[in-house]
XYZ file of C-alpha atoms in Angstrom:
702
model
C 71.771 83.969 98.895
C 69.112 83.612 96.358
C 66.968 80.360 96.759
C 68.109 80.514 100.605
C 64.550 81.028 102.971
C 65.721 79.871 106.278
C 68.718 79.226 107.875
C 67.752 75.280 107.395
C 68.705 75.536 103.685
C 72.174 76.866 104.024
C 74.385 73.519 103.416
C 76.718 72.549 106.183
C 79.797 73.559 104.416
C 78.471 77.211 104.709
C 80.042 79.029 107.571
C 77.449 81.891 109.282
C 80.410 84.380 110.200
C 79.566 87.763 112.526
C 82.109 91.227 112.338
C 83.880 90.594 115.985
C 84.932 86.894 114.526
C 86.426 88.495 111.162
C 87.997 91.490 113.527
C 89.481 88.636 115.199
C 91.074 86.580 112.707
C 92.220 89.618 110.520
C 95.018 89.843 113.825
C 96.457 86.799 112.974
C 96.064 87.314 108.862
C 96.069 90.201 106.785
C 93.954 93.701 107.602
C 90.717 93.941 107.543
C 88.524 96.040 104.817
C 86.191 98.187 105.961
C 82.531 96.665 105.393
C 78.981 98.113 107.167
C 76.773 94.771 108.223
C 77.304 92.631 110.658
C 76.778 89.107 109.571
C 77.739 87.236 106.174
C 77.502 83.993 105.224
C 80.422 82.197 102.726
C 80.592 78.563 101.055
C 83.957 77.123 102.217
C 85.244 73.560 101.866
C 84.764 71.482 105.026
C 88.560 70.815 105.016
C 89.599 74.419 105.759
C 90.862 75.323 108.952
C 88.282 77.794 110.499
C 90.708 80.669 110.860
C 90.974 80.218 106.979
C 87.301 80.440 106.488
C 87.129 83.390 108.244
C 90.499 85.256 106.205
C 88.270 84.209 103.173
C 85.492 85.513 104.149
C 87.510 88.992 104.532
C 87.919 88.629 100.797
C 84.145 87.016 99.565
C 81.406 88.905 97.784
C 77.765 88.100 97.526
C 76.616 89.994 94.130
C 72.918 90.987 93.984
C 70.511 91.433 96.772
C 69.998 88.163 98.827
C 66.831 88.791 100.206
C 65.663 88.334 102.752
C 69.547 88.257 103.992
C 70.446 91.711 103.206
C 72.733 91.901 105.900
C 74.615 88.998 104.740
C 76.237 91.611 101.880
C 79.823 92.567 102.649
C 80.591 95.438 100.171
C 83.698 95.490 97.983
C 86.111 97.211 100.244
C 86.958 100.379 98.885
C 90.459 100.001 96.851
C 89.576 96.633 95.238
C 90.801 96.213 91.394
C 88.763 99.035 90.535
C 91.118 101.955 92.066
C 89.670 105.079 92.998
C 92.753 107.965 93.915
C 90.218 109.529 96.364
C 89.133 106.046 98.333
C 91.499 104.259 100.148
C 94.931 102.793 100.059
C 94.939 99.453 97.919
C 97.785 98.162 99.914
C 96.499 98.813 103.079
C 92.528 97.861 102.597
C 93.900 94.713 100.456
C 91.117 94.536 97.541
C 91.278 91.275 96.276
C 94.940 90.774 96.239
C 94.400 88.287 99.329
C 95.111 84.248 98.290
C 94.558 81.585 100.279
C 95.630 78.097 100.532
C 92.270 76.732 99.916
C 89.589 77.690 96.826
C 86.297 78.832 98.104
C 83.295 76.900 96.406
C 80.300 78.566 95.205
C 77.358 76.141 94.553
C 77.701 76.337 90.922
C 81.231 75.972 89.876
C 82.312 78.133 87.575
C 82.920 77.058 83.996
C 84.878 80.012 82.957
C 89.175 79.504 82.714
C 89.345 82.879 84.510
C 90.292 86.332 83.270
C 93.645 86.809 81.523
C 94.845 90.055 79.777
C 98.392 91.329 78.660
C 99.280 94.654 81.006
C 101.368 97.108 79.318
C 105.025 97.289 78.876
C 105.168 93.485 79.961
C 107.168 90.806 77.439
C 104.751 89.580 75.008
C 104.277 86.257 76.666
C 103.433 87.412 79.824
C 100.048 87.478 80.878
C 97.871 88.663 84.251
C 95.809 85.537 85.101
C 92.683 85.835 87.699
C 91.538 82.215 87.558
C 88.535 82.720 89.578
C 87.003 86.233 87.804
C 84.691 85.388 85.231
C 85.801 87.177 81.892
C 82.359 87.918 81.095
C 81.467 89.723 84.559
C 85.280 91.192 84.988
C 87.539 92.730 82.992
C 90.978 94.732 82.759
C 90.449 98.199 82.293
C 94.026 99.796 82.524
C 94.194 101.806 79.460
C 95.843 104.997 78.056
C 93.455 107.004 79.180
C 92.493 104.791 82.478
C 95.259 104.126 84.669
C 93.840 104.591 87.861
C 92.050 101.530 86.832
C 93.144 98.005 87.325
C 90.433 95.583 87.117
C 86.591 96.103 87.155
C 82.863 94.460 87.003
C 81.085 94.583 83.425
C 77.820 93.754 85.405
C 76.845 92.253 88.709
C 76.621 88.326 88.818
C 72.955 88.201 89.064
C 73.285 84.430 90.363
C 74.698 85.844 93.296
C 77.559 83.641 93.618
C 80.895 83.510 95.808
C 84.073 83.025 94.127
C 87.704 82.639 95.661
C 90.422 84.712 94.002
C 92.954 81.918 94.156
C 95.660 84.248 92.594
C 98.192 82.698 89.987
C 101.670 82.489 90.862
C 104.737 83.329 88.731
C 107.728 80.835 88.807
C 111.386 82.065 88.531
C 114.565 80.176 88.246
C 117.837 82.468 88.975
C 121.187 80.890 89.404
C 124.127 83.044 90.649
C 127.580 82.562 89.297
C 130.622 84.585 88.242
C 131.628 85.290 84.861
C 133.615 87.832 83.172
C 131.917 91.096 81.702
C 132.949 94.126 80.213
C 130.526 96.648 81.259
C 133.287 99.694 80.480
C 135.278 98.056 78.179
C 137.504 96.888 81.418
C 137.390 93.089 82.036
C 135.634 92.191 85.462
C 135.160 88.573 87.046
C 131.926 89.969 88.016
C 128.827 87.747 90.048
C 125.883 87.639 87.839
C 122.004 86.613 87.850
C 121.446 83.912 85.092
C 124.767 85.152 83.337
C 123.992 89.062 82.919
C 124.166 92.401 84.083
C 121.490 93.511 85.502
C 120.106 90.390 85.574
C 116.541 89.044 84.073
C 113.801 91.350 84.410
C 111.290 89.368 86.976
C 107.628 90.278 86.037
C 104.415 90.444 88.296
C 100.672 91.327 88.571
C 99.553 92.845 91.744
C 98.507 90.189 93.878
C 100.407 87.367 92.515
C 102.633 85.193 94.389
C 105.740 85.013 93.631
C 108.084 81.815 93.698
C 111.704 81.770 92.832
C 113.978 79.435 92.766
C 117.555 80.452 93.662
C 120.561 78.314 92.944
C 124.121 79.598 94.400
C 126.835 78.290 92.126
C 129.369 80.435 93.085
C 132.349 78.685 93.942
C 133.471 79.826 97.669
C 130.511 81.680 98.775
C 127.012 81.404 100.321
C 124.375 84.089 99.220
C 120.817 85.542 99.825
C 118.433 87.297 97.602
C 116.653 90.757 99.172
C 113.363 91.910 97.369
C 113.517 95.293 98.088
C 110.731 97.665 99.116
C 108.534 94.150 99.269
C 106.383 94.614 102.465
C 106.600 90.716 103.134
C 103.456 90.573 105.634
C 103.719 87.745 107.201
C 106.125 86.194 105.166
C 108.996 87.652 107.321
C 111.290 84.358 107.107
C 111.221 85.484 102.859
C 112.876 88.953 103.117
C 116.531 87.440 101.721
C 118.778 89.157 104.625
C 121.093 87.050 107.183
C 118.679 88.130 110.480
C 116.085 85.771 109.326
C 118.055 83.073 106.889
C 120.981 81.732 106.863
C 122.845 82.132 103.193
C 122.359 79.712 100.430
C 125.361 77.042 100.345
C 127.177 77.081 97.368
C 126.022 73.758 95.310
C 122.489 74.091 96.688
C 118.989 76.134 96.135
C 116.257 77.594 98.289
C 112.867 79.098 97.442
C 111.592 82.358 97.773
C 107.578 82.521 97.969
C 105.717 85.842 98.655
C 102.931 87.760 97.995
C 103.097 91.091 96.132
C 100.538 93.373 98.041
C 102.114 96.550 96.270
C 102.560 97.382 92.397
C 105.381 99.860 90.450
C 108.816 99.591 90.211
C 111.332 97.743 92.304
C 114.561 94.918 92.170
C 116.235 92.481 93.926
C 119.938 92.141 94.619
C 121.819 89.797 97.231
C 122.019 90.902 100.419
C 125.020 89.322 101.442
C 128.130 91.745 101.964
C 129.188 93.422 98.781
C 127.728 90.747 96.459
C 125.341 93.236 94.464
C 128.422 95.685 94.135
C 129.929 93.335 92.243
C 126.217 92.845 89.962
C 123.938 90.298 91.582
C 121.184 92.978 90.970
C 117.909 92.892 88.555
C 114.879 94.644 87.929
C 111.570 93.841 89.283
C 108.063 94.985 88.157
C 104.977 94.749 89.736
C 101.995 95.513 87.029
C 99.299 97.569 88.389
C 97.392 101.155 88.331
C 98.790 104.482 87.587
C 97.955 107.784 88.933
C 98.431 109.349 85.793
C 97.586 108.312 82.077
C 100.304 107.543 79.449
C 100.166 105.817 76.333
C 103.042 103.376 76.407
C 105.737 102.128 78.682
C 109.565 101.826 77.662
C 111.021 98.503 76.455
C 113.013 98.369 79.833
C 113.544 99.234 82.857
C 116.230 102.332 83.308
C 119.161 100.847 86.643
C 121.762 103.601 87.257
C 124.494 102.767 89.344
C 127.989 103.599 89.581
C 130.482 100.694 89.375
C 133.914 99.628 90.415
C 136.384 97.749 88.345
C 138.150 96.150 91.001
C 136.126 93.758 93.223
C 134.229 95.360 95.591
C 135.364 93.374 98.550
C 138.993 94.732 97.521
C 137.343 98.156 97.526
C 136.067 97.332 100.781
C 139.131 96.069 102.423
C 140.900 99.199 101.484
C 138.332 101.349 103.146
C 138.332 99.841 106.543
C 142.592 99.564 106.876
C 144.025 102.296 104.616
C 144.901 105.702 106.447
C 142.407 108.231 106.052
C 143.701 109.901 102.768
C 142.954 106.648 101.319
C 139.978 105.411 102.699
C 137.495 106.723 100.063
C 135.703 103.888 97.910
C 137.033 104.219 94.277
C 133.941 104.820 91.524
C 135.627 104.002 87.966
C 132.222 104.237 85.752
C 128.572 105.745 85.816
C 126.437 102.902 83.997
C 122.920 102.223 82.836
C 121.721 99.001 82.270
C 125.046 97.790 82.696
C 126.594 99.922 79.854
C 128.632 102.902 79.986
C 128.509 103.646 76.100
C 132.398 105.049 76.667
C 135.440 104.132 74.815
C 137.938 104.130 77.391
C 141.896 104.258 76.575
C 144.127 102.173 78.308
C 147.794 101.143 78.191
C 150.013 97.912 78.423
C 148.514 95.300 80.565
C 145.699 97.358 80.950
C 143.913 97.313 77.990
C 139.937 97.999 77.307
C 137.967 97.198 74.758
C 135.410 99.006 73.076
C 132.169 98.782 74.634
C 128.424 98.432 73.601
C 126.973 101.462 72.617
C 125.071 102.994 75.259
C 122.085 102.115 76.489
C 119.003 103.232 74.489
C 115.412 104.436 74.727
C 112.898 104.579 71.961
C 110.482 107.518 72.179
C 107.710 108.198 69.295
C 106.294 111.895 68.692
C 103.295 112.525 70.027
C 102.888 109.740 72.869
C 103.405 109.853 76.146
C 106.242 107.211 77.617
C 106.494 105.601 81.221
C 109.799 105.105 82.144
C 110.917 102.632 85.379
C 113.871 104.854 86.960
C 116.247 102.633 89.898
C 119.413 103.529 91.543
C 120.641 100.251 91.852
C 124.484 101.386 92.728
C 126.640 101.045 95.648
C 127.562 104.955 96.707
C 126.313 107.483 94.425
C 123.428 109.779 94.870
C 122.399 110.949 91.587
C 120.576 113.752 89.632
C 119.046 112.296 86.972
C 117.983 114.576 83.842
C 116.827 114.095 80.111
C 117.766 117.081 77.892
C 115.484 119.356 77.094
C 112.399 117.143 78.460
C 110.709 117.328 81.730
C 109.305 114.433 83.675
C 105.883 113.769 85.365
C 106.210 112.097 88.537
C 103.782 109.596 89.949
C 105.132 107.166 92.468
C 108.097 106.924 94.438
C 109.316 103.263 96.060
C 105.786 101.907 95.325
C 103.590 104.393 96.686
C 101.459 106.074 93.983
C 101.855 109.847 94.561
C 100.081 113.033 92.764
C 101.940 113.594 89.339
C 104.196 116.631 89.703
C 106.193 117.704 86.920
C 110.010 118.420 87.257
C 113.351 118.597 84.850
C 115.047 116.646 87.422
C 115.439 113.679 89.872
C 117.222 113.029 93.028
C 117.255 109.087 93.023
C 119.602 108.132 96.325
C 120.714 104.300 96.484
C 117.854 101.737 96.582
C 115.285 104.334 95.501
C 113.140 104.369 92.809
C 110.816 106.873 90.432
C 107.908 106.014 88.313
C 108.071 108.844 85.921
C 105.879 109.790 82.570
C 107.469 111.673 79.953
C 105.810 113.607 76.783
C 107.541 112.453 73.622
C 106.784 115.931 71.917
C 105.462 116.166 68.609
C 108.301 117.738 66.712
C 110.986 116.028 67.946
C 113.754 113.855 66.189
C 117.184 112.947 66.712
C 118.736 112.114 70.010
C 119.139 113.396 73.385
C 121.109 112.466 76.516
C 119.707 110.801 79.996
C 121.666 112.049 82.440
C 123.419 110.921 86.067
C 125.289 113.437 87.688
C 126.042 112.964 91.504
C 124.377 115.092 93.826
C 125.909 117.860 95.311
C 126.567 116.879 99.250
C 125.782 113.306 99.111
C 128.349 111.604 98.069
C 131.797 110.516 99.226
C 133.818 108.573 96.797
C 136.769 109.302 94.842
C 137.216 109.235 90.826
C 138.866 105.848 89.412
C 142.295 106.280 87.548
C 143.416 103.580 85.013
C 146.624 103.141 83.291
C 146.712 105.696 80.206
C 148.927 105.123 76.968
C 151.673 107.323 78.606
C 151.755 104.938 81.398
C 150.707 106.690 84.101
C 148.004 106.874 86.887
C 145.867 109.346 85.351
C 142.349 110.829 86.490
C 139.535 111.426 84.100
C 136.213 113.100 84.963
C 133.270 110.743 85.095
C 130.571 110.821 81.764
C 127.329 112.055 83.208
C 125.878 110.882 79.789
C 124.800 107.343 80.898
C 122.120 106.727 77.836
C 120.145 107.636 74.559
C 116.105 108.963 74.325
C 115.990 108.770 70.246
C 113.356 109.697 68.156
C 113.366 108.152 64.901
C 114.740 110.160 62.267
C 117.629 109.956 59.921
C 120.001 110.760 62.379
C 119.032 107.910 65.016
C 122.232 106.215 64.915
C 123.976 109.437 65.918
C 125.267 110.421 69.117
C 123.417 113.523 70.764
C 124.402 116.772 71.022
C 121.598 118.162 73.311
C 123.174 120.613 76.427
C 121.798 119.726 79.685
C 119.528 122.501 81.042
C 119.930 121.601 85.100
C 121.596 123.594 87.055
C 120.060 121.973 90.769
C 122.383 119.384 91.886
C 121.375 119.647 95.507
C 120.861 116.245 97.552
C 117.690 116.232 99.627
C 114.205 114.704 98.444
C 111.441 117.034 97.119
C 109.475 116.889 99.728
C 106.878 119.391 99.327
C 106.145 117.925 95.763
C 105.575 114.186 96.876
C 101.916 114.055 98.611
C 100.923 110.332 98.542
C 97.389 109.192 96.516
C 96.485 107.939 99.714
C 96.702 110.401 102.009
C 97.936 109.175 105.592
C 97.458 111.836 108.705
C 100.329 111.509 111.527
C 99.349 111.623 115.274
C 101.304 114.926 116.504
C 102.676 112.980 119.410
C 104.753 115.383 121.933
C 108.457 115.017 122.121
C 109.637 115.485 125.649
C 113.400 115.860 125.205
C 114.054 114.545 128.952
C 112.413 111.290 128.044
C 113.859 110.679 124.483
C 115.585 106.930 124.246
C 118.519 107.615 122.560
C 121.014 104.955 120.957
C 124.342 104.700 119.508
C 124.757 102.771 116.625
C 121.731 100.544 117.742
C 124.320 99.133 120.505
C 121.315 99.028 123.026
C 118.210 97.755 123.195
C 114.653 100.370 123.784
C 112.817 99.105 126.392
C 109.020 98.700 125.934
C 108.553 101.422 128.847
C 109.759 103.806 126.921
C 107.849 103.319 124.015
C 104.960 104.284 126.395
C 101.511 107.269 126.455
C 104.753 109.593 127.052
C 105.823 109.573 123.394
C 106.453 106.727 120.932
C 109.952 108.481 120.084
C 113.397 106.529 119.304
C 116.862 108.615 118.586
C 119.381 107.146 116.516
C 122.740 109.013 116.925
C 124.666 107.992 114.361
C 128.141 108.076 115.890
C 131.978 107.188 115.047
C 134.309 105.405 118.119
C 136.874 108.463 119.010
C 138.638 105.138 120.455
C 140.036 103.635 117.511
C 142.484 106.383 115.476
C 142.406 104.210 112.083
C 138.763 104.093 112.350
C 138.635 108.067 111.739
C 136.494 108.407 108.682
C 134.766 105.543 108.458
C 131.034 104.870 108.184
C 130.977 102.925 111.456
C 133.963 101.514 114.109
C 132.595 97.828 113.476
C 131.142 95.446 111.131
C 127.669 94.195 111.265
C 128.303 90.759 112.665
C 125.411 87.976 112.919
C 125.872 84.552 113.865
C 124.311 82.276 111.594
C 123.576 79.908 114.338
C 121.890 82.079 116.262
C 119.828 84.136 114.494
C 117.679 87.135 115.951
C 114.346 85.407 113.915
C 114.502 82.482 116.669
C 115.145 84.889 119.505
C 112.340 87.352 119.147
C 111.826 87.738 122.901
C 115.362 88.656 123.005
C 116.611 86.697 125.998
C 119.172 84.776 123.929
C 119.928 87.739 121.816
C 123.802 88.851 121.287
C 123.890 92.550 122.479
C 126.074 93.465 119.788
C 123.689 92.528 117.006
C 121.781 95.920 117.121
C 118.331 95.103 118.459
C 115.824 98.066 119.142
C 112.732 95.973 120.004
C 109.175 97.653 119.715
C 105.769 96.331 120.621
C 103.103 95.093 117.809
C 100.161 97.151 117.175
C 97.659 97.660 114.596
C 97.158 101.216 115.294
C 99.254 104.582 115.649
C 103.171 104.833 115.017
C 106.685 104.414 115.828
C 108.499 107.575 115.667
C 112.190 107.701 115.024
C 114.861 110.283 114.949
C 118.172 109.380 112.340
C 121.049 111.673 113.728
C 123.837 112.145 112.129
C 125.219 115.501 114.307
C 128.276 113.314 115.839
C 129.690 111.981 112.471
C 132.665 113.910 110.890
C 132.418 117.510 109.718
C 129.925 119.257 112.035
C 131.298 118.301 115.486
C 135.085 117.277 115.152
C 135.893 117.475 118.891
C 134.224 114.815 119.071
C 136.912 112.931 116.777
C 139.839 114.187 118.964
C 142.160 116.719 117.152
C 141.707 115.595 113.959
C 139.050 116.928 111.636
C 137.505 114.800 109.245
C 135.463 116.513 105.986
C 132.029 115.586 105.570
C 131.613 111.832 104.830
C 128.458 112.457 102.466
C 124.424 111.674 103.002
C 122.687 107.895 103.978
C 120.347 106.583 102.221
C 118.469 104.210 104.863
C 116.395 101.681 103.854
C 113.868 100.217 105.709
C 112.656 96.370 105.428
C 109.174 95.506 106.020
C 107.280 99.045 105.841
C 106.895 102.378 104.491
C 108.094 105.573 106.289
C 106.398 108.823 106.605
C 109.251 111.482 106.451
C 107.806 114.189 109.065
C 110.712 116.381 108.730
C 114.287 116.265 106.895
C 116.951 118.943 107.242
C 120.928 119.999 107.181
C 120.633 121.590 110.243
C 120.995 120.018 113.557
C 118.473 118.314 115.210
C 116.840 120.234 118.486
C 114.474 118.243 120.333
C 112.524 121.799 121.538
C 112.689 123.728 117.885
C 112.576 121.169 115.329
C 109.154 118.828 115.821
C 107.492 122.366 114.928
C 108.797 122.405 111.694
C 107.690 118.565 110.805
C 104.762 117.829 108.285
C 101.788 115.515 110.034
C 99.503 115.979 107.047
C 99.936 113.169 104.501
C 103.888 113.476 104.378
C 105.852 111.696 101.534
C 105.778 108.226 102.185
C 108.997 105.776 100.645
C 111.154 102.882 101.569
C 114.436 104.607 101.542
C 114.807 108.356 102.934
C 118.048 110.060 102.995
C 119.630 111.226 106.102
C 121.878 114.390 105.475
C 125.392 113.375 106.249
C 127.613 115.293 109.011
C 125.105 117.560 111.026
C 121.538 116.717 109.577
C 118.767 114.607 110.538
C 115.914 112.898 109.419
C 112.458 112.265 111.567
C 110.176 109.144 109.937
C 107.504 107.644 111.237
C 106.417 104.110 110.623
C 103.144 101.473 111.867
C 104.576 98.691 113.571
C 101.867 96.286 112.254
C 103.817 93.656 110.527
C 105.956 91.631 113.204
C 108.869 90.183 112.845
C 112.864 90.939 112.451
C 113.677 94.157 109.864
C 117.294 95.466 108.856
C 116.872 99.336 108.782
C 120.106 100.187 107.048
C 122.291 102.335 105.111
C 122.013 101.386 101.359
C 125.672 102.299 100.588
C 127.140 98.759 100.689
C 129.800 99.444 102.487
C 128.943 101.230 105.067
C 125.976 98.744 105.840
C 128.513 96.560 106.220
C 130.904 98.319 108.465
C 128.172 98.574 110.727
C 125.446 101.298 109.633
C 122.509 98.699 110.528
C 120.376 98.205 113.129
C 117.706 95.431 113.514
C 114.075 96.161 114.476
C 111.999 93.678 116.368
C 108.002 93.933 116.138
C 106.507 91.746 118.593
């Protein structure tokens, strides 16, 4: 530090911290960034706990050359604010996105009010504010031609001052209540956030702390809200699911508080039974860098979904109690941002009213537009396309990827994509945005309604869900464009989704004889099966052949939990209910857990497992991991073979996301994840009635 000649000059409120102490402290909190020197010096408040001092040192930086203590300098972690895609992962290495309960003090308190800027695509009054960053030193650098950059230094601090990063908090209040809406012209008593469907768009900047107060105004149900894809590092109790939180009782409020260490497009939704299928969902945008340049961001997030006019709870009851011919869930409409854009015709007692116009996204010729696409539905996997346009894909599920171009996107329930669409200079008029059900992914029946003739009539589900509009004299007219998409297959585009920040997965041998197998997650995986011989778990999905009326259902029993005995309070498993679908993994900072999810015992491929009745393929399963991303080693419609299948897997920077499609009726997916986020985490099918039927397990990382 400038002005420090020997240790006697260091004030009492300064800690000298060595690398080993930092490493030990990092095990208690967030991952330790890479640095090259053994000692750093950091100012701190004497009222701080020692571990806070150590952790604060991780994000501290001494600018300039603090001669004679040159080895006291802590270099900027790779993947800091100025993110270079060729460098380390900004999520893993944290940059300056962490914050602490105590503010670090420099010798001379900063007189500035902090760096404030408006991120592209946010509402007009929304600002990113970093109060401890001097605007004379730091600046926003996220421009049309530099989207990989978030913040950068204008110049070094010549005084060598140390700053804390007390990143600001965004506060929201959302009210959960009932209300009648008409998304496709037919009335439905829906469940709504702040009276709207979808709910209000929540905004944050990379590294922000979010505080969301949820009030439950429902007349007869509890609720809980999940922040989809948010890792919740060391905030497991804020995940908003039944294994970590009791429902918010009617008339009560609950405050969620967590930090967003990722950036991109995601959503929030109720995680209480089937509530989100009746309307409780909304977009969540975390502003940050991007892996490709664009000019403008679309005014709205694009949430595509399926819709049932009856209560989702009523549909679920029919699925679980009716004979197999009627067991399919009924889908009446496809929506974009809560609008169907159709003028349905009804009969006496069931007359729809005219619906709102299609959801419209406006393009400017010659500009590149960023779109945020989310499948917030309950059951349908969509192939999304824009007539006569292509997507440049830059992110999936909060993971930045190397840009690639395609004319179609397969988006399963819960998945998200960030894309750039070129507004071509010679374009005028309007074009259809389409959402076509993917072949082989879906298992639902078309809706019925009373026509003017009074008969029950099926009708084709309209896949034209939205409009891309260029300014012209015909801007109010419906598009006449035609679809050029011909491929509606179900599986992810594995070879194209290459993460910007690479992960290399160890090729651990799979010993078929010691492969730990659990059916419907009804038994635990003992720690000894996860030793040096192989860290593989095998989740074999199956039905119960002894329960005849359940043939063809997603699972054989609902996923019950006793809220008076949550898993979070039984991390050792000593008192855990064996029916809770729990698997245990030891916590560790390095290495991976490997999991194969296998549908070979589901109907359609091995009917002998179900007695004499042959049941058709019930569709694929979009599996969602809480608390972690997973890498997709392999995904196939073929039956899993423990001897030959691993030879086809990709271990070199495979696709990484939090929601992965498991092919139904015979296929499998193989994934790997780091067991470095201790807590209780769900893994479940995101088809809402499948999860409620028991297609879920709990991972306890301890």
